Coordinates of C-alpha atoms in Angstrom, one line a residue:
X1 CA 0.0 0.0 0.0
X2 CA 1.4 3.4 -1.0
X3 CA 1.1 5.2 2.3
X4 CA 2.7 8.5 3.1
X5 CA 5.5 7.6 5.5
X6 CA 7.8 9.9 7.4
X7 CA 11.4 9.9 6.3
X8 CA 12.4 11.7 9.5
X9 CA 12.4 8.4 11.4
X10 CA 15.2 7.1 9.1
X11 CA 18.6 8.7 8.7
X12 CA 18.2 9.7 5.0
X13 CA 20.3 12.5 3.8
X14 CA 18.7 14.7 1.1
X15 CA 20.6 15.8 -2.0
X16 CA 21.7 19.4 -1.4
X17 CA 19.6 22.0 -3.4
X18 CA 17.4 19.3 -4.9
X19 CA 13.7 20.5 -4.5
X20 CA 10.4 19.0 -5.4
X21 CA 9.7 21.9 -7.7
X22 CA 6.4 21.5 -9.5
X23 CA 6.1 17.8 -8.6
X24 CA 3.2 16.9 -6.4
X25 CA 2.8 13.2 -7.3
X26 CA 2.7 12.2 -3.6
X27 CA -0.2 14.5 -3.1
X28 CA -2.1 12.5 -5.7
X29 CA -0.9 8.9 -5.4
X30 CA -0.3 8.2 -1.8
X31 CA -2.7 7.4 1.1
X32 CA -2.4 10.0 3.8
X33 CA -3.8 9.5 7.3
X34 CA -2.6 11.9 9.9
X35 CA -4.0 14.5 12.3
X36 CA -6.0 17.0 10.3
X37 CA -5.6 15.3 7.0
X38 CA -7.1 12.1 5.6
X39 CA -6.8 11.2 1.9
X40 CA -7.5 8.0 0.1
X41 CA -4.9 6.6 -2.4
X42 CA -5.0 7.8 -6.0
X43 CA -7.0 10.8 -5.1
X44 CA -5.9 14.4 -5.4
X45 CA -5.5 16.0 -2.0
X46 CA -8.3 18.6 -1.6
X47 CA -5.7 21.0 -0.2
X48 CA -3.9 21.1 -3.5
X49 CA -4.6 24.2 -5.5
X50 CA -5.1 24.3 -9.3
X51 CA -1.6 25.7 -9.5
X52 CA -0.3 22.6 -7.7
X53 CA 0.6 24.3 -4.4
X54 CA -0.5 23.1 -0.9
X55 CA -3.3 25.2 0.5
X56 CA -2.1 24.4 4.0
X57 CA 1.5 25.6 3.5
X58 CA 3.4 26.5 5.7
X59 CA 1.1 24.9 8.3
X60 CA 0.8 21.5 6.5
X61 CA 0.9 18.3 8.6
X62 CA 4.3 17.2 9.9
X63 CA 3.9 13.9 8.1
X64 CA 3.8 15.8 4.7
X65 CA 6.7 18.0 5.7
X66 CA 8.9 15.0 6.6
X67 CA 8.1 12.8 3.6
X68 CA 10.5 12.6 0.7
X69 CA 10.6 10.2 -2.2
X70 CA 13.9 8.4 -3.0
X71 CA 14.7 10.8 -5.8
X72 CA 15.2 13.6 -3.2
X73 CA 17.9 11.4 -1.5
X74 CA 19.7 9.6 -4.2
X75 CA 22.4 11.8 -5.9
X76 CA 23.0 9.3 -8.7
X77 CA 19.5 9.9 -10.0
X78 CA 19.3 12.7 -12.5
X79 CA 16.6 15.4 -12.7
X80 CA 14.7 13.1 -15.1
X81 CA 13.9 10.9 -12.2
X82 CA 11.7 13.5 -10.6
X83 CA 8.4 11.5 -10.3
X84 CA 6.3 13.8 -12.5
X85 CA 8.9 13.6 -15.2
X86 CA 9.8 9.9 -15.0
X87 CA 6.2 8.9 -14.3
X88 CA 7.6 6.6 -11.6
X89 CA 7.4 7.2 -7.9
X90 CA 10.4 5.7 -6.2
X91 CA 10.3 5.2 -2.4
X92 CA 12.4 3.7 0.2
X93 CA 10.4 0.9 1.7
X94 CA 10.4 -1.8 4.4
X95 CA 7.8 -4.1 3.0
X96 CA 7.1 -7.6 4.3
X97 CA 9.7 -8.9 1.8
X98 CA 10.0 -12.7 1.6
X99 CA 13.1 -14.5 2.7
X100 CA 16.0 -14.0 2.2
X101 CA 15.1 -10.3 1.9
X102 CA 13.2 -10.1 5.2
X103 CA 14.0 -7.1 7.3
X104 CA 15.9 -5.2 4.6
X105 CA 15.2 -1.8 3.3
X106 CA 14.4 -1.8 -0.4
X107 CA 12.4 0.1 -2.9
X108 CA 8.7 0.5 -3.8
X109 CA 8.5 1.4 -7.5
X110 CA 5.1 2.8 -8.3
X111 CA 4.4 3.1 -12.0
X112 CA 2.3 6.1 -12.8
X113 CA 2.1 5.7 -16.6
X114 CA 2.1 2.1 -18.0
X115 CA 2.6 3.4 -21.6
X116 CA 6.1 4.6 -20.8
X117 CA 7.4 1.4 -19.2
X118 CA 8.5 -0.4 -22.4
X119 CA 11.0 2.3 -23.4
X120 CA 12.1 3.3 -20.0
X121 CA 15.6 1.9 -20.0
X122 CA 16.7 4.2 -17.1
X123 CA 14.2 2.3 -14.9
X124 CA 15.4 -1.0 -16.3
X125 CA 19.0 -0.1 -15.5
X126 CA 18.1 1.0 -12.0
X127 CA 16.0 -2.1 -11.2
X128 CA 18.7 -4.4 -12.6
X129 CA 21.4 -2.7 -10.4
X130 CA 19.3 -3.1 -7.3
X131 CA 18.5 -6.8 -7.9
X132 CA 22.1 -7.6 -8.7
X133 CA 23.0 -6.0 -5.3
X134 CA 20.4 -8.0 -3.5
X135 CA 18.2 -5.0 -2.7
X136 CA 14.5 -6.0 -2.5
X137 CA 12.2 -4.2 -5.0
X138 CA 8.5 -4.2 -5.2
X139 CA 6.5 -2.9 -8.2
X140 CA 3.2 -1.1 -7.5
X141 CA 0.5 -0.3 -10.1
X142 CA -3.1 0.7 -10.1
X143 CA -4.5 4.2 -10.3
X144 CA -8.2 3.9 -9.6
X145 CA -9.6 6.5 -7.3
X146 CA -9.6 5.3 -3.7
X147 CA -8.0 2.0 -4.4
X148 CA -4.7 0.7 -3.2
X149 CA -2.5 -0.5 -6.1
X150 CA -1.5 -4.1 -6.5
X151 CA 2.1 -5.2 -6.1
X152 CA 4.5 -7.7 -7.5
X153 CA 7.9 -8.6 -6.0
X154 CA 10.5 -8.1 -8.7
X155 CA 13.6 -9.8 -7.5
X156 CA 12.5 -13.3 -8.4
X157 CA 10.4 -12.4 -11.4
X158 CA 13.1 -10.4 -13.1
X159 CA 16.1 -12.6 -12.2
X160 CA 16.6 -14.2 -15.6
X161 CA 16.1 -10.9 -17.5
X162 CA 18.6 -9.2 -15.2
X163 CA 21.2 -11.9 -15.8
X164 CA 20.8 -11.3 -19.5
X165 CA 22.0 -7.8 -19.0
X166 CA 19.7 -6.5 -21.8
X167 CA 17.6 -3.5 -20.9
X168 CA 15.0 -4.4 -23.5
X169 CA 14.4 -7.8 -21.9
X170 CA 14.3 -6.2 -18.4
X171 CA 11.8 -3.5 -19.5
X172 CA 9.6 -6.2 -21.0
X173 CA 9.6 -8.1 -17.8
X174 CA 8.8 -4.9 -15.8
X175 CA 5.9 -4.3 -18.2
X176 CA 4.7 -7.9 -17.6
X177 CA 4.7 -7.2 -13.9
X178 CA 2.6 -4.1 -14.5
X179 CA 0.2 -6.2 -16.5
X180 CA -0.1 -8.7 -13.7
X181 CA -0.8 -5.8 -11.2
X182 CA -3.4 -4.5 -13.6
X183 CA -5.3 -7.7 -13.5
X184 CA -5.1 -8.3 -9.8
X185 CA -8.0 -7.2 -7.6
X186 CA -7.4 -3.9 -5.8
X187 CA -8.2 -3.0 -2.2
X188 CA -10.9 -0.4 -2.1
X189 CA -11.0 2.2 0.7
X190 CA -13.5 4.5 2.2
X191 CA -13.2 7.3 4.8
X192 CA -15.4 6.7 7.8
X193 CA -15.2 8.8 11.0
X194 CA -12.0 10.4 9.9
X195 CA -10.3 7.1 9.2
X196 CA -9.4 5.1 6.1
X197 CA -11.1 1.7 6.1
X198 CA -10.5 -1.1 3.6
X199 CA -13.7 -2.4 2.1

């Protein structure tokens, strides 16, 4: 589940002078549940203005202030990796990864635009590098309003393609994973008494 999580609890160093700029993907894609703000996944935050600025700023919830996607913290990722440009939201994650990846910090890779996956060799290269290094990666896809996206664990599914070293093959396998997510049932949510409930 793509939930807005605080980065402040982890010791993540942000790339100096790198700013979110006009990107507000997290304000659309992620589920937010904190004091004074409850938002279902894949729904535009009602505090977001037409110009893309937060209507609560500078008094926005601390959870929002402390959240940063992985692009803000990984200096090796170019400006093209800003989520609204790459159409991929990359997050540090501590999922319930299967053995032998249990307990490790990995990546949640949320695909925002399926049509751009096949030719996204930067994504293929990044995923291949993580898998080679034993970093757990989970792919997330599904953009229906109020529904949590489905997920696929990539390390096993992409192992053969990664070993081939061919970005085209890796991209094809990532697209297959997206297609699997697309067909999987999604968890619907509602807001009841100020809380998000799975239905």
